[in-house]
Structures are given as C-alpha cells and as structure tokens.
C-alpha cells in the first residue's frame, strides 16, 4: 500500500491543517472545495499556516521550547536542517492544488480525507458524488468528530476501505490522530492509515472499535462534566476545583482551564444534547443555565479573552 | 478560635500521618487508640514517618526536587533552616502522647480528628462514648472518605461543631485537605478548620456543600471509570488510552497510571458498588471481571510491582 496522492475535501480549520501538514511531509496534495468562494476563503488559511510553520521553525533555532513534533520527529536539529525544513514548508505551500472538480480530485487518488461540515446530509451527498469518479484503490477516511463511520459506510461504495481518521486542532503541535474502523473496515486499510499517520508526523491512536468520541473525548467529556456538575451544584468554585486536580494529579490544567480552551459554546452544545438539560432542577439543566449566562456575557473562553478565567 | 491540643483518633495509615504532621507543625497532639495492641501497631508507623521526614529534609539540602510542601511552605531553605526542621521532626516524634483513655484524650481538647475505620457503627459508637468526656469548646471532624458527616452529626452531640476534614495519603507531599460541612455546621467552625489546615502546611480545599467524594473523587471516579470503560469494551488498550490523555492535556499520567497508584482493589470495590456490575454484559460488569482477573493474578498496582504497568 503506497500512498502518494492525497486529497483533502474541505478547507475549514482542520481540512486546511491536514492538507498543509500532508504536503509539508512530502505528499502530493489536492484540496477539493465546494465552490470558487470556498477556494478564496481557503487561501488565507494556507498563508497563515505557512507563516506559523516558518516562524515556529525559526524560533526553534534559539528556543528549545518552540519545538513542535509535527514539524520534525526529532527536536535535535542543526540550523541547516531547520532551514531545509523551512524550504520544505514553502515548497508545500507552492505545491498545493486547489480544485472544485470531483474528477480532478479523484483522479489517481490514493487517499481521500473528508473534512467537510458535520452534517450527515452533506457528507452523504459528497460521498455519493465522489464515488462516481474514485479509482478502486482509493482509501476514504472521515475526520468527523461526532458522527460514526458506520453511518456512512454504505454511501461510500467502498465500506471495506472506509474508516475514521480524527485530528486535533493545531496539528503541528497537538499531533495525535485517532484511527478508528467501523465493523466493515478491512484491517489492511486500518493499518495503512496508521502508517500514513506516522508518515505525516502524527502519533496514531489506534481505536480498535467504533466508539462515539473516540478515545480522547470519551475521557474528556465525563471529566469536564464532573467538574461542571460540582460548579453548577455550588459545591466548589472553578478555581478550587482546578487547584484540587492540579495538586492531586500533577496535571498542568484542571477542568475549567481545559473548558476555556475547548470553548464554552462547545461545552454548552454538549450538555444540551442530554435531554435532562431541559429540566432546570437537574444538574445538566443547571450546567446549561450557568454556561448560557456566561456565553450571553461574551465569556466563551480563551479566544474571547475571558471564560472561567481572564486572559490578557 | 485558638487550637492548641489536637486529638487524632485512630493510628492507621492516615491517622498516623495526620497526627505526626500536626505535631511537626507545633501542635500538642494526643493519639487515641482502641487498645494496647493498637498502640503497639501504631508505634512503628510513627518511627517510619520520622525517618521519611528526616531523610526527605536531608535530601532537600542537595536535591531541589526532594522538596515537599508539607515540610515547609517555602522551598528556599538554608542548610541551617533544614537542620532546625529536622530537630522539629524529632521533637514531634518525642512529643506524641498515645492513649486508650477517652478521658485523657478529651481533656481540654480543642480539636478531635476522627480517623477510625470506615464503618458507620464503629464511628457512631466512638462518637457516643467520646461526647461524654468532650469539653463544650471542642471541634470534631471526620477524615472519612466515603461516609457523609450528616450521617453522624446528631450522634456527636455537637452538630454545629462537626464537619469533614479529608486528607490524601502521604500528606507531607500530597498536601491538599478537603474541608466539608454538613447542613448543620456553623460557618465559624468551617473557617477554623480551614485555618488549621493552613497551620499544618496543607492547602485547604473548601467544599461548600456536602458532596459524596468531595471535590477530588468527584472528578477522579468518573474520569477513571471512562478510561476503564474503553479498556473493558476493548476500544483501546491502557497504554494507548494513557498516551492519548498525556499528549492531549499535557498531564504526566493517564487513567491507568493513576489506577496503578490508587490500587486495583480500590477500583474494583468502587465498580462493584454499582448494581449494574452484577450483569456481565454491562460495561460495569466487564470492568469488574477484568479487574478481578488482574487482582487474582496479584497485579494490584504499583505497590505490588505490577498493575497495568510493571514497576521495578
């Protein structure tokens, strides 16, 4: 199984990062976008990524803490090696092909990484159209965070070559990639994606069975819910809860520090998926009400400058 | 509120640590024990603590990483200051009074810290007897991990001066202390215990309402359960789950590394409290079965040299 041409469908936050990272690691990358408008919106994202990679690499010359594993598997680099990685970053940027054509994207593709909107109907429509053009060899993966590959496997026309491949934001730094099959995925394609993950400087996380939330969110969601329950029931304040977790486990961040990074809107969307949140007397109802109050006040997390904490 | 004489009831792992730490911080400490046999079993525990405090202090002279906040609120100490703390450790050891007499223990006590067995009947019998001798001024706290102070408040004869004060193991290093009232606790006694916690070099965690599991276990139990569920359902192996958590959150340990410290027997006792664990088809049933298999093989955690990982 040799992957050369990689197609990333979608130029959003993660689509652009996955495409650029793959190109940086030497793959021939085509980005499929829905419209000319999407192409125009994607271009500045790639420029921003180029600048991040160049400036991070430059910083690594003098500041060991600037090192990001997505940029190089080893931290021990000479200035010459870093300059060569900077050339690689520029070459990756120049090499990206952006297209709205299914046919051009599909042509000779070894791997298609679907990173379009989290909308089942849009995903189905995309798969149904794509399959008309895709060569038999192509492996197809979805970066979906919340939808399971078994929901779409039959629509892809290649269930045995279809699986989930889930990235975290800022993949050059947060470089885990969860690889997860559905019950019909063939082992050899799972293995090929694990290998591809390593080839693009990711740490592959092997999820052996279909699991909503993969590994990370399966841990994170109950942990953050437990913290929010203590807060919503007025058992302790966020600072105390975070302090307790940091002191007891040695972790750098407690649940409310993590929530500020995740964003309170995401936390709110998760809690209201629980039907108990409709009753204001339940813990879930109290969490939803308290989060909504903060969201309405613009305190949505670190990106807003204020969430549970203030950022300056 | 001035606390001078502190009585610790119980000479187990935590009772002995609380008593010795309080004496080390200058309090007049009496340890109440049930029998002459308990006194004989407690003595080597205090000798062990003296040795730990002396050797940790000595190590702090040359190794900054040996610093424990329970021994000194500041890490920046001269050799002379450390030697004076070593004298303090020896004096604390020599100063401890061990008794089986309720009367002697209760006499002029400002604070009684109950750290006897986690058995409601034993605790009630202890409180019912103790109240016959206790001066009106005495504050009474329980170190119970799993029982709530409201279960016992009326038996103490002083519900307004009764609350929970919960320590972690190895308190000289893990120095959080959770302070938790029941609905009848008066604020001034809650505040007095928060102050006392600071006086014995603890970081007081203010739990504002009665909450099973306090703050720490309210976070830890759902987090560890989520990790165990992924393992028991064969979604991923412990190493992968731990790696995912460490990489995504920057924490030093994932759930299975923490479980090895907590001990698999404790984890097993927690999961079998859930009635769903009786059904082998449920996640809880699978967790219980897989933990039992490891416990039966002697793989009970770090203290056994093997749990989810091997220690050598």
Coordinates of C-alpha atoms in Angstrom, one line a residue:
Chain A
X1 CA 0.0 0.0 0.0
X2 CA 1.8 3.1 -1.1
X3 CA 0.1 6.5 -0.7
X4 CA 1.3 9.3 -3.0
X5 CA -1.6 11.4 -3.9
X6 CA -3.7 12.7 -1.0
X7 CA -7.0 14.6 -1.5
X8 CA -8.4 16.6 1.4
X9 CA -12.0 17.5 1.0
X10 CA -12.9 20.8 2.8
X11 CA -10.8 23.9 3.5
X12 CA -12.0 24.6 7.1
X13 CA -9.8 24.9 10.2
X14 CA -8.9 21.2 10.2
X15 CA -9.1 20.5 6.5
X16 CA -6.5 23.2 5.7
X17 CA -4.2 22.0 8.5
X18 CA -4.4 18.3 7.4
X19 CA -3.8 19.3 3.8
X20 CA -0.8 21.5 4.6
X21 CA 0.7 19.1 7.1
X22 CA 0.5 16.3 4.5
X23 CA 2.1 18.5 1.8
X24 CA 4.8 19.5 4.3
X25 CA 5.6 15.8 4.8
X26 CA 6.1 15.3 1.1
X27 CA 2.7 14.1 -0.2
X28 CA 1.2 15.3 -3.4
X29 CA -1.9 17.1 -2.0
X30 CA -5.1 18.3 -3.8
X31 CA -7.7 20.2 -1.8
X32 CA -11.2 19.7 -3.0
X33 CA -13.5 22.7 -2.3
X34 CA -17.2 23.1 -2.9
X35 CA -17.0 26.4 -4.8
X36 CA -14.7 29.2 -6.1
X37 CA -15.8 31.1 -3.0
X38 CA -14.5 28.3 -0.8
X39 CA -11.2 28.4 -2.7
X40 CA -10.9 32.1 -1.9
X41 CA -11.7 31.6 1.7
X42 CA -9.2 28.7 2.0
X43 CA -6.2 30.6 0.5
X44 CA -5.5 32.9 3.5
X45 CA -5.7 29.8 5.8
X46 CA -2.8 28.2 3.9
X47 CA -0.9 31.5 4.0
X48 CA -1.4 31.7 7.8
X49 CA -0.2 28.1 8.2
X50 CA 2.9 28.8 6.1
X51 CA 3.7 31.7 8.4
X52 CA 3.2 29.6 11.5
X53 CA 5.4 26.8 10.2
X54 CA 8.2 29.3 9.1
X55 CA 8.1 31.3 12.3
X56 CA 8.0 28.2 14.6
X57 CA 10.9 26.7 12.7
X58 CA 12.9 29.9 13.0
X59 CA 12.1 30.1 16.7
X60 CA 13.3 26.5 17.2
X61 CA 16.9 27.7 16.3
X62 CA 17.2 29.6 19.6
X63 CA 14.3 28.4 21.8
X64 CA 14.0 24.7 22.5
X65 CA 10.5 25.1 23.9
X66 CA 9.3 26.2 20.4
X67 CA 9.7 22.6 19.1
X68 CA 6.6 21.0 17.7
X69 CA 6.7 17.3 16.9
X70 CA 4.5 17.8 13.8
X71 CA 7.4 19.8 12.2
X72 CA 10.1 17.2 12.9
X73 CA 10.1 13.9 14.7
X74 CA 13.3 14.8 16.4
X75 CA 13.9 18.0 18.4
X76 CA 17.7 17.9 17.9
X77 CA 18.2 19.9 14.7
X78 CA 21.0 22.0 13.3
X79 CA 20.3 25.4 11.9
X80 CA 20.9 23.9 8.4
X81 CA 18.4 21.2 9.0
X82 CA 15.8 23.8 10.2
X83 CA 16.5 25.9 7.1
X84 CA 15.8 22.9 4.9
X85 CA 12.5 22.4 6.8
X86 CA 11.6 26.0 6.1
X87 CA 12.3 25.4 2.4
X88 CA 10.0 22.3 2.7
X89 CA 7.3 24.5 4.2
X90 CA 7.5 26.9 1.3
X91 CA 7.5 24.1 -1.2
X92 CA 4.5 22.5 0.4
X93 CA 2.6 25.8 0.2
X94 CA 3.5 26.2 -3.5
X95 CA 2.6 22.6 -4.3
X96 CA -1.0 22.6 -3.1
X97 CA -3.6 22.1 -5.8
X98 CA -7.0 23.6 -5.1
X99 CA -9.9 22.4 -7.2
X100 CA -13.7 22.3 -7.2
X101 CA -13.7 19.3 -9.6
X102 CA -14.6 15.9 -8.3
X103 CA -13.0 14.4 -11.4
X104 CA -9.7 16.2 -11.0
X105 CA -9.6 15.4 -7.3
X106 CA -10.4 11.8 -7.6
X107 CA -8.0 11.1 -10.5
X108 CA -5.4 8.6 -9.3
X109 CA -6.1 9.4 -5.6
X110 CA -4.6 7.0 -3.1
X111 CA -6.3 8.6 -0.1
X112 CA -9.2 11.0 0.3
X113 CA -9.6 12.7 3.7
X114 CA -13.1 14.0 4.1
X115 CA -13.2 17.1 6.4
X116 CA -16.4 18.8 5.3
X117 CA -19.2 20.1 7.6
X118 CA -20.5 17.9 10.4
X119 CA -23.8 17.5 8.6
X120 CA -24.8 13.9 7.7
X121 CA -26.7 15.0 4.6
X122 CA -23.8 17.0 3.2
X123 CA -21.5 14.1 3.9
X124 CA -23.8 11.6 2.2
X125 CA -24.2 13.8 -0.9
X126 CA -20.4 14.3 -1.1
X127 CA -19.7 10.5 -0.9
X128 CA -22.4 9.7 -3.4
X129 CA -21.0 12.1 -5.9
X130 CA -17.3 11.3 -5.2
X131 CA -17.7 7.5 -5.7
X132 CA -18.6 8.1 -9.4
X133 CA -15.0 9.2 -10.0
X134 CA -12.9 7.4 -7.4
X135 CA -10.5 4.7 -8.6
X136 CA -10.9 1.3 -6.9
X137 CA -7.7 1.6 -5.0
X138 CA -8.6 4.8 -3.1
X139 CA -8.9 4.7 0.7
X140 CA -11.5 7.1 2.1
X141 CA -11.4 8.4 5.6
X142 CA -13.6 10.9 7.6
X143 CA -12.3 13.4 10.1
X144 CA -15.7 13.7 11.7
X145 CA -15.6 14.3 15.5
X146 CA -19.2 13.4 16.3
X147 CA -20.5 11.2 13.6
X148 CA -19.7 7.5 13.3
X149 CA -18.2 6.0 10.1
X150 CA -20.8 3.1 10.1
X151 CA -23.5 5.8 9.4
X152 CA -21.9 6.5 6.0
X153 CA -20.0 3.3 5.1
X154 CA -22.6 2.1 2.5
X155 CA -22.8 5.5 0.9
X156 CA -19.1 5.5 0.1
X157 CA -19.4 2.4 -2.2
X158 CA -16.2 1.1 -0.5
X159 CA -17.1 0.2 3.1
X160 CA -14.0 -2.0 3.5
X161 CA -11.7 0.9 2.5
X162 CA -13.6 3.5 4.7
X163 CA -12.8 4.5 8.2
X164 CA -12.4 7.5 10.6
X165 CA -9.2 9.5 10.9
X166 CA -9.6 12.2 13.5
X167 CA -7.3 15.1 14.1
X168 CA -7.0 17.7 16.9
X169 CA -6.7 21.4 16.2
X170 CA -3.2 22.8 15.6
X171 CA -2.0 19.5 14.4
X172 CA 1.6 20.6 14.0
X173 CA 1.7 20.9 17.9
X174 CA -1.2 18.6 19.0
X175 CA -0.2 15.8 16.9
X176 CA -2.4 12.9 17.9
X177 CA -4.5 11.3 15.2
X178 CA -7.2 8.8 16.1
X179 CA -7.7 6.0 13.6
X180 CA -11.0 4.1 14.0
X181 CA -12.7 1.5 11.9
X182 CA -16.3 0.7 11.5
X183 CA -17.3 -3.0 11.7
X184 CA -16.8 -3.4 7.9
X185 CA -13.4 -1.8 7.6
X186 CA -10.7 -4.2 6.5
X187 CA -7.6 -4.5 8.7
X188 CA -5.1 -3.7 5.9
X189 CA -6.7 -0.3 5.3
X190 CA -6.7 0.5 9.1
X191 CA -3.0 -0.4 9.1
X192 CA -2.3 1.7 6.0
X193 CA -3.8 4.8 7.7
X194 CA -1.8 4.1 10.9
X195 CA 1.3 4.1 8.7
X196 CA 0.2 7.3 6.9
X197 CA -0.4 9.0 10.3
X198 CA 3.2 8.2 11.2
X199 CA 4.4 9.5 7.8
X200 CA 2.8 12.9 8.4
X201 CA 4.5 13.2 11.8
X202 CA 1.3 12.3 13.8
X203 CA 1.1 9.9 16.8
X204 CA -1.5 7.4 15.6
X205 CA -4.0 6.5 18.3
X206 CA -5.4 3.0 17.5
X207 CA -9.1 2.9 18.3
X208 CA -9.9 -0.7 17.8
X209 CA -13.7 -0.5 17.7
X210 CA -16.2 2.1 16.7
X211 CA -16.7 4.4 19.7
X212 CA -18.5 7.8 19.8
X213 CA -16.0 10.4 20.9
X214 CA -13.0 8.1 20.0
X215 CA -10.6 7.8 23.0
X216 CA -9.9 11.4 23.8
X217 CA -13.5 12.7 24.0
X218 CA -14.6 9.5 25.8
X219 CA -12.3 10.6 28.6
X220 CA -12.6 14.3 28.3
X221 CA -16.4 14.7 28.2
X222 CA -17.1 12.8 31.5
X223 CA -14.2 14.5 33.2
X224 CA -15.4 18.0 32.2
X225 CA -19.0 17.1 33.0
X226 CA -17.9 16.1 36.5
X227 CA -16.2 19.4 37.0
X228 CA -19.1 21.4 35.7
X229 CA -21.5 19.4 38.0
X230 CA -19.5 20.5 41.1
X231 CA -19.7 24.1 39.9
X232 CA -23.4 24.1 38.8
X233 CA -24.4 22.5 42.2
X234 CA -22.3 25.1 44.0
X235 CA -20.1 22.5 45.7
X236 CA -16.9 24.4 44.9
X237 CA -15.8 27.3 42.6
X238 CA -13.9 26.7 39.4
X239 CA -10.5 27.9 40.8
X240 CA -10.8 25.4 43.8
X241 CA -11.8 22.5 41.5
X242 CA -8.9 23.2 39.2
X243 CA -6.4 23.6 42.1
X244 CA -7.6 20.3 43.6
X245 CA -7.0 18.5 40.3
X246 CA -3.6 20.1 39.6
X247 CA -2.3 19.4 43.1
X248 CA -3.6 15.8 43.3
X249 CA -2.6 14.6 39.8
X250 CA 0.3 16.9 38.8
X251 CA -1.6 17.9 35.7
X252 CA -0.9 21.4 34.3
X253 CA -4.7 22.2 33.9
X254 CA -7.9 21.5 35.7
X255 CA -11.3 21.0 34.0
X256 CA -12.2 24.8 33.8
X257 CA -8.8 25.7 32.3
X258 CA -9.4 23.0 29.7
X259 CA -13.0 24.2 29.2
X260 CA -11.7 27.7 28.4
X261 CA -9.6 26.2 25.6
X262 CA -12.4 23.9 24.3
X263 CA -14.7 26.9 24.4
X264 CA -17.9 27.3 26.4
X265 CA -20.1 27.2 23.3
X266 CA -18.9 23.6 22.6
X267 CA -19.5 22.7 26.2
X268 CA -23.0 24.1 26.1
X269 CA -23.8 22.2 22.8
X270 CA -22.6 19.0 24.5
X271 CA -24.7 19.4 27.7
X272 CA -27.9 20.3 25.8
X273 CA -27.7 17.1 23.8
X274 CA -28.6 15.5 27.1
X275 CA -32.5 15.5 27.4
X276 CA -32.2 16.0 31.2
X277 CA -30.9 19.5 30.5
X278 CA -34.5 20.6 29.7
X279 CA -35.3 20.3 33.4
X280 CA -33.8 23.3 35.3
X281 CA -33.7 21.3 38.5
X282 CA -31.3 18.7 37.2
X283 CA -27.5 19.0 37.3
X284 CA -27.5 19.1 33.4
X285 CA -30.2 21.9 33.5
X286 CA -28.1 23.9 36.0
X287 CA -24.9 23.5 33.9
X288 CA -26.7 24.6 30.8
X289 CA -28.2 27.7 32.5
X290 CA -24.9 28.7 34.0
X291 CA -23.0 28.2 30.8
X292 CA -25.6 30.2 28.8
X293 CA -25.3 33.1 31.3
X294 CA -21.5 33.2 30.6
X295 CA -21.9 32.8 26.9
X296 CA -24.5 35.6 26.8
X297 CA -22.0 37.8 28.6
X298 CA -19.4 37.0 25.9
X299 CA -17.3 34.9 28.3
X300 CA -16.8 32.0 25.9
X301 CA -13.3 31.0 26.7
X302 CA -9.7 31.8 25.9
X303 CA -10.4 33.0 22.3
X304 CA -12.7 35.7 23.7
X305 CA -10.2 36.8 26.3
X306 CA -12.4 35.6 29.1
X307 CA -14.1 32.4 30.1
X308 CA -13.8 30.9 33.6
X309 CA -10.5 32.9 33.8
X310 CA -9.3 36.2 32.2
X311 CA -6.6 36.2 29.6
X312 CA -4.6 39.2 28.7
Chain B
X1 CA -10.6 30.3 67.9
X2 CA -7.2 29.1 69.0
X3 CA -6.4 25.4 68.6
X4 CA -3.6 24.0 70.8
X5 CA -4.4 20.5 71.8
X6 CA -5.3 18.2 68.9
X7 CA -6.5 14.6 69.3
X8 CA -6.3 12.2 66.5
X9 CA -8.5 9.1 66.9
X10 CA -7.1 6.1 65.1
X11 CA -3.5 5.1 64.3
X12 CA -4.0 3.7 60.7
X13 CA -2.2 5.0 57.6
X14 CA -3.9 8.4 57.6
X15 CA -4.4 8.8 61.3
X16 CA -0.7 8.4 62.0
X17 CA 0.2 10.8 59.2
X18 CA -2.3 13.5 60.4
X19 CA -1.1 13.1 64.0
X20 CA 2.6 13.3 63.1
X21 CA 2.1 16.2 60.6
X22 CA 0.2 18.2 63.3
X23 CA 2.9 17.6 65.9
X24 CA 5.6 18.5 63.3
X25 CA 3.8 21.9 62.9
X26 CA 3.9 22.5 66.6
X27 CA 0.5 21.3 67.9
X28 CA 0.2 19.4 71.1
X29 CA -1.0 16.0 69.8
X30 CA -2.6 13.1 71.5
X31 CA -3.4 9.9 69.6
X32 CA -6.4 7.9 70.9
X33 CA -6.2 4.2 70.1
X34 CA -8.7 1.5 70.8
X35 CA -6.4 -0.9 72.7
X36 CA -2.8 -1.6 73.8
X37 CA -2.5 -3.7 70.7
X38 CA -3.4 -0.7 68.5
X39 CA -0.7 1.3 70.4
X40 CA 1.9 -1.3 69.6
X41 CA 0.9 -1.3 65.9
X42 CA 0.9 2.5 65.7
X43 CA 4.4 3.0 67.1
X44 CA 6.4 1.7 64.0
X45 CA 4.2 3.9 61.8
X46 CA 5.4 7.0 63.7
X47 CA 9.0 5.7 63.5
X48 CA 8.6 5.3 59.8
X49 CA 7.2 8.8 59.4
X50 CA 10.1 10.3 61.4
X51 CA 12.5 8.6 59.1
X52 CA 10.7 9.8 56.0
X53 CA 10.7 13.4 57.3
X54 CA 14.3 13.3 58.3
X55 CA 15.6 11.7 55.1
X56 CA 13.4 14.0 52.9
X57 CA 14.7 17.1 54.7
X58 CA 18.3 15.9 54.4
X59 CA 17.8 15.3 50.6
X60 CA 16.4 18.8 50.2
X61 CA 19.8 20.2 51.0
X62 CA 21.2 18.9 47.7
X63 CA 18.2 18.0 45.6
X64 CA 15.6 20.7 44.9
X65 CA 13.2 18.0 43.6
X66 CA 13.0 16.4 47.0
X67 CA 11.1 19.4 48.4
X68 CA 7.7 18.6 49.9
X69 CA 5.3 21.5 50.8
X70 CA 4.1 19.7 53.9
X71 CA 7.6 20.0 55.4
X72 CA 7.9 23.7 54.7
X73 CA 5.7 26.3 52.9
X74 CA 8.8 27.7 51.2
X75 CA 11.3 25.6 49.1
X76 CA 14.1 28.2 49.6
X77 CA 15.8 27.0 52.7
X78 CA 19.4 27.2 54.1
X79 CA 21.0 24.1 55.5
X80 CA 20.6 25.6 59.0
X81 CA 16.9 26.0 58.4
X82 CA 16.6 22.4 57.2
X83 CA 18.5 21.2 60.3
X84 CA 16.1 23.1 62.5
X85 CA 13.2 21.4 60.7
X86 CA 14.9 18.0 61.4
X87 CA 15.0 18.9 65.1
X88 CA 11.4 19.8 64.8
X89 CA 10.7 16.4 63.3
X90 CA 12.5 14.6 66.1
X91 CA 10.7 16.8 68.8
X92 CA 7.3 16.0 67.1
X93 CA 8.0 12.3 67.4
X94 CA 9.1 12.6 71.0
X95 CA 6.1 14.7 71.9
X96 CA 3.3 12.4 70.8
X97 CA 1.0 11.1 73.5
X98 CA -0.6 7.7 72.8
X99 CA -3.6 6.7 75.0
X100 CA -6.5 4.4 75.1
X101 CA -8.4 6.6 77.5
X102 CA -11.3 8.7 76.2
X103 CA -11.0 10.8 79.3
X104 CA -7.3 11.6 78.8
X105 CA -7.8 12.3 75.1
X106 CA -10.8 14.5 75.6
X107 CA -9.4 16.6 78.4
X108 CA -9.0 20.2 77.2
X109 CA -9.1 19.1 73.5
X110 CA -9.6 21.9 71.0
X111 CA -9.9 19.6 68.1
X112 CA -10.6 15.9 67.6
X113 CA -9.8 14.4 64.2
X114 CA -11.6 11.1 63.9
X115 CA -9.7 8.7 61.5
X116 CA -11.0 5.3 62.7
X117 CA -12.4 2.5 60.4
X118 CA -14.9 3.3 57.6
X119 CA -17.6 1.5 59.5
X120 CA -20.7 3.6 60.4
X121 CA -21.4 1.5 63.6
X122 CA -17.8 1.9 64.9
X123 CA -17.9 5.6 64.2
X124 CA -21.3 6.0 66.0
X125 CA -20.1 4.0 69.0
X126 CA -16.9 6.2 69.1
X127 CA -18.8 9.5 68.9
X128 CA -21.4 8.3 71.5
X129 CA -18.7 7.5 74.0
X130 CA -16.4 10.4 73.3
X131 CA -19.2 13.0 73.8
X132 CA -19.4 12.0 77.5
X133 CA -16.0 13.4 78.1
X134 CA -15.6 16.2 75.5
X135 CA -15.5 19.9 76.6
X136 CA -18.0 22.2 75.0
X137 CA -15.4 24.0 73.0
X138 CA -14.1 21.0 71.1
X139 CA -14.4 20.9 67.3
X140 CA -14.9 17.4 66.0
X141 CA -14.0 16.4 62.4
X142 CA -14.1 13.2 60.4
X143 CA -11.5 12.1 57.9
X144 CA -14.0 9.7 56.3
X145 CA -13.6 9.3 52.5
X146 CA -16.9 7.6 51.7
X147 CA -19.3 8.5 54.5
X148 CA -21.0 11.8 54.8
X149 CA -20.9 13.9 58.0
X150 CA -24.7 14.4 58.1
X151 CA -24.9 10.6 58.8
X152 CA -23.2 11.2 62.2
X153 CA -23.9 14.8 63.1
X154 CA -26.6 14.0 65.7
X155 CA -24.5 11.3 67.3
X156 CA -21.7 13.7 68.1
X157 CA -23.8 15.8 70.4
X158 CA -22.3 18.9 68.7
X159 CA -23.6 19.0 65.1
X160 CA -22.7 22.7 64.7
X161 CA -19.1 22.0 65.6
X162 CA -18.9 18.8 63.5
X163 CA -17.7 18.6 59.8
X164 CA -15.5 16.6 57.5
X165 CA -11.7 17.2 57.0
X166 CA -10.3 14.8 54.4
X167 CA -6.7 14.1 53.7
X168 CA -4.8 12.3 50.9
X169 CA -2.2 9.6 51.5
X170 CA 1.4 10.8 52.1
X171 CA 0.2 14.2 53.4
X172 CA 3.7 15.7 53.6
X173 CA 3.8 15.6 49.8
X174 CA 0.1 15.3 48.7
X175 CA -0.9 18.2 50.9
X176 CA -4.5 19.0 50.0
X177 CA -7.1 18.8 52.7
X178 CA -10.7 19.0 51.8
X179 CA -12.9 20.8 54.4
X180 CA -16.6 20.0 54.0
X181 CA -19.6 20.9 56.2
X182 CA -22.9 19.2 56.6
X183 CA -26.0 21.3 56.5
X184 CA -25.9 21.9 60.3
X185 CA -22.2 23.0 60.5
X186 CA -21.7 26.6 61.7
X187 CA -19.5 28.7 59.4
X188 CA -17.1 29.7 62.2
X189 CA -16.0 26.1 62.7
X190 CA -15.6 25.6 59.0
X191 CA -13.4 28.6 58.9
X192 CA -11.5 27.4 61.9
X193 CA -10.7 24.1 60.2
X194 CA -9.6 25.9 57.0
X195 CA -7.2 28.0 59.2
X196 CA -6.0 24.9 61.0
X197 CA -5.3 23.2 57.6
X198 CA -3.1 26.1 56.7
X199 CA -1.4 25.9 60.1
X200 CA -0.3 22.3 59.4
X201 CA 1.0 23.2 55.9
X202 CA -2.0 21.8 54.0
X203 CA -3.7 23.5 51.1
X204 CA -7.3 23.7 52.3
X205 CA -9.9 22.8 49.6
X206 CA -13.2 24.5 50.5
X207 CA -16.0 22.2 49.7
X208 CA -19.0 24.4 50.2
X209 CA -21.8 21.7 50.4
X210 CA -21.9 18.1 51.4
X211 CA -20.8 16.1 48.4
X212 CA -20.1 12.4 48.3
X213 CA -16.5 12.1 47.1
X214 CA -15.7 15.7 48.0
X215 CA -14.1 17.5 45.0
X216 CA -11.2 15.2 44.1
X217 CA -13.0 11.9 44.0
X218 CA -16.0 13.6 42.2
X219 CA -13.6 14.3 39.4
X220 CA -11.4 11.2 39.6
X221 CA -14.1 8.5 39.8
X222 CA -15.9 9.4 36.5
X223 CA -12.5 10.0 34.8
X224 CA -11.1 6.6 35.8
X225 CA -14.4 4.9 35.0
X226 CA -14.4 6.4 31.5
X227 CA -10.9 5.0 31.0
X228 CA -11.8 1.6 32.3
X229 CA -14.9 1.5 30.1
X230 CA -12.7 2.0 27.0
X231 CA -10.5 -0.8 28.2
X232 CA -13.3 -3.2 29.2
X233 CA -15.1 -2.7 25.9
X234 CA -11.9 -3.3 24.1
X235 CA -11.9 0.1 22.3
X236 CA -8.2 0.7 23.1
X237 CA -5.5 -0.7 25.4
X238 CA -4.4 1.0 28.6
X239 CA -1.1 2.3 27.1
X240 CA -2.9 3.9 24.1
X241 CA -5.5 5.5 26.4
X242 CA -2.9 6.9 28.7
X243 CA -0.8 8.2 25.8
X244 CA -3.8 10.0 24.3
X245 CA -4.6 11.7 27.6
X246 CA -0.9 12.7 28.2
X247 CA -0.4 14.1 24.7
X248 CA -3.8 15.9 24.6
X249 CA -3.7 17.5 28.0
X250 CA 0.0 17.6 29.0
X251 CA -0.8 15.7 32.1
X252 CA 2.0 13.5 33.5
X253 CA -0.3 10.5 33.9
X254 CA -3.2 8.9 32.2
X255 CA -6.1 7.0 33.9
X256 CA -4.3 3.6 34.1
X257 CA -1.1 5.2 35.6
X258 CA -3.3 6.8 38.2
X259 CA -5.2 3.5 38.7
X260 CA -1.9 1.7 39.5
X261 CA -1.3 4.3 42.2
X262 CA -4.9 4.2 43.6
X263 CA -4.7 0.4 43.5
X264 CA -6.9 -2.0 41.5
X265 CA -8.6 -3.4 44.7
X266 CA -10.0 0.1 45.4
X267 CA -11.1 0.4 41.8
X268 CA -12.8 -3.0 42.0
X269 CA -14.6 -2.0 45.2
X270 CA -15.8 1.2 43.6
X271 CA -17.2 -0.6 40.5
X272 CA -19.0 -3.4 42.4
X273 CA -20.9 -0.7 44.4
X274 CA -22.7 -0.1 41.1
X275 CA -25.5 -2.7 40.8
X276 CA -25.1 -2.9 37.0
X277 CA -21.8 -4.7 37.7
X278 CA -23.8 -7.8 38.5
X279 CA -24.6 -8.2 34.8
X280 CA -21.6 -9.4 32.9
X281 CA -22.9 -7.9 29.7
X282 CA -22.7 -4.3 31.0
X283 CA -19.7 -2.1 30.9
X284 CA -19.5 -2.2 34.7
X285 CA -19.8 -6.0 34.7
X286 CA -16.9 -6.2 32.2
X287 CA -14.8 -3.8 34.2
X288 CA -15.4 -5.8 37.4
X289 CA -14.5 -9.1 35.6
X290 CA -11.3 -7.7 34.0
X291 CA -10.1 -6.1 37.3
X292 CA -10.8 -9.2 39.2
X293 CA -8.7 -11.2 36.8
X294 CA -5.8 -8.9 37.4
X295 CA -6.3 -8.8 41.2
X296 CA -6.4 -12.7 41.2
X297 CA -3.1 -12.6 39.4
X298 CA -1.6 -10.3 42.0
X299 CA -1.5 -7.4 39.7
X300 CA -3.0 -4.9 42.1
X301 CA -0.9 -1.8 41.2
X302 CA 2.3 -0.1 41.9
X303 CA 2.6 -1.4 45.5
X304 CA 2.6 -5.0 44.1
X305 CA 5.2 -4.1 41.5
X306 CA 2.7 -4.7 38.7
X307 CA -0.7 -3.4 37.8
X308 CA -1.4 -2.1 34.3
X309 CA 2.3 -1.5 34.1
X310 CA 5.4 -3.1 35.6
X311 CA 7.5 -1.4 38.2
X312 CA 10.9 -2.5 39.2

